[in-house]
C-alpha positions in Angstrom: 2.5 -8.3 -12.2 2.4 -4.8 -10.9 3.3 -4.2 -7.3 0.0 -2.3 -6.5 -2.9 -1.4 -8.7 -4.9 1.6 -7.5 -8.0 3.1 -9.3 -6.9 5.9 -11.6 -8.7 9.2 -11.7 -8.7 11.8 -14.5 -8.5 14.9 -12.5 -8.9 18.4 -14.0 -6.3 20.3 -16.0 -7.6 23.8 -15.2 -10.3 25.3 -12.9 -11.2 28.7 -11.8 -11.9 29.0 -8.1 -12.0 32.8 -8.0 -15.8 32.7 -7.5 -16.0 29.4 -5.7 -16.4 29.0 -2.0 -14.6 25.9 -0.6 -16.6 24.3 2.2 -15.8 21.3 4.4 -17.7 18.0 3.8 -19.5 18.3 7.2 -21.4 21.3 5.8 -22.6 19.5 2.6 -26.0 18.3 4.1 -27.0 21.8 5.3 -25.9 23.6 2.1 -28.9 24.8 0.2 -27.2 26.2 -3.0 -24.5 23.9 -4.3 -23.5 26.1 -7.2 -20.4 28.2 -6.7 -19.1 25.8 -4.0 -16.4 23.2 -3.8 -16.1 20.5 -1.1 -13.0 19.5 0.8 -12.2 16.6 3.2 -9.5 18.1 5.3 -11.3 16.9 8.4 -10.9 14.1 10.9 -11.6 10.8 9.1 -14.6 9.9 11.3 -16.5 12.9 9.8 -16.4 11.4 6.3 -15.8 7.7 6.7 -19.4 7.3 5.5 -18.4 8.2 1.9 -16.6 4.9 1.8 -19.2 3.0 3.7 -22.1 4.3 1.5 -20.7 5.7 -1.7 -23.9 5.9 -3.7 -25.7 8.0 -1.0 -22.9 10.5 -0.7 -22.3 10.6 -4.5 -25.9 11.8 -4.9 -25.4 14.3 -2.1 -22.2 15.7 -3.7 -23.6 16.0 -7.2 -24.3 19.6 -8.1 -21.2 21.1 -6.4 -18.8 22.7 -8.8 -15.9 20.5 -7.6 -15.3 17.9 -4.9 -11.8 17.2 -3.5 -10.8 13.6 -3.1 -11.4 12.3 0.4 -8.3 12.8 2.6 -8.1 9.5 4.5 -5.3 9.8 6.9 -1.8 8.6 6.1 0.0 9.1 9.5 3.6 8.2 9.6 3.0 5.9 12.6 0.2 4.0 10.9 1.0 0.4 9.8 2.1 0.4 6.2 -0.9 -1.8 5.1 -3.3 0.7 6.6 -1.6 3.5 4.7 -2.0 1.5 1.5 -5.7 0.8 2.3 -6.4 4.5 2.9 -4.8 5.5 -0.4 -6.8 2.8 -2.2 -10.0 4.0 -0.6 -9.5 7.6 -1.6 -8.7 6.5 -5.2 -11.7 4.2 -5.4 -14.2 6.8 -4.1 -12.8 9.5 -6.4 -12.9 7.2 -9.5 -16.5 6.3 -8.6 -17.5 9.9 -8.3 -15.8 10.8 -11.6 -17.7 7.9 -13.4 -20.9 9.5 -12.1 -20.1 13.0 -13.4 -18.6 14.7 -10.4 -15.6 16.9 -11.1 -12.9 15.6 -8.7 -9.8 17.5 -7.5 -7.1 15.1 -6.6 -6.0 15.4 -2.9 -2.3 14.6 -2.4 -0.9 13.3 0.8 2.2 11.4 2.0 3.4 10.5 5.5 7.1 10.0 4.6 9.6 8.9 1.9 8.5 5.2 2.3 5.0 6.1 1.0 6.3 7.7 -2.3 6.1 4.2 -3.8 2.3 4.3 -3.6 0.9 7.7 -2.6 1.2 9.2 -6.1 -0.3 6.2 -7.9 -3.6 6.7 -9.7 -3.2 10.5 -9.6 -3.0 12.2 -13.0 0.0 14.1 -14.1 -0.5 17.8 -15.1 -3.7 18.0 -13.1 -4.9 20.6 -10.6 -4.2 19.1 -7.1 -5.1 19.9 -3.5 -2.6 19.7 -0.7 -2.7 20.5 3.1 0.1 21.0 5.5 -2.2 20.8 8.6 -0.3 19.1 11.4 3.1 19.3 9.7 4.4 22.8 10.5 4.9 22.8 14.2 7.4 20.0 14.4 10.8 20.3 12.7 10.8 16.6 11.5 7.2 16.7 10.3 7.8 19.9 8.4 10.9 18.4 6.7 8.9 15.3 5.7 6.2 17.6 4.3 8.7 19.6 2.2 10.5 16.5 0.9 7.1 15.1 -0.1 6.0 18.3 -1.7 9.1 18.4 -3.9 8.5 14.8 -4.8 4.9 15.6 -5.7 6.1 18.4 -8.0 8.5 16.1 -9.7 6.2 13.1 -10.2 2.9 14.9 -10.9 3.9 18.3 -12.4 0.6 19.8 -11.2 -1.0 22.5 -13.4 -2.3 24.2 -10.3 -1.9 23.6 -6.6 -4.7 24.4 -4.1 -3.1 24.8 -0.7 
């Protein structure tokens, strides 16, 4: 039996964001013209917890945007390990659901520390475009080092075709 099974997403091998505006999820409802826009979830979890709690409603709301980044449920280093696993599962499940319903999903990659490497890249396609954020990792020497080690591991394991930073 496999250690953990996470929903697998297909991702995208190439995209052109040169004419695409990237907006945060909390602007989705007030956005009139979805064309030419991509949605990210680099926000506090409480602002997008609802995509997990009511996936059909938000899937419909996100339809029509050029691209939608995977939800970025937090993976803090001080979170209990089972909560980290749960948050990775949730982001994979929601993204797989969106893909099955025609939304073009950009995988969002995150890792709290080396311990998470065993699960945080599971279900993410190799050679895909990916999205990464370093928010909250650059002001502290230890956090910055954890980020750089994880970034190198992401490159090794996923070989992204393009990285949106």
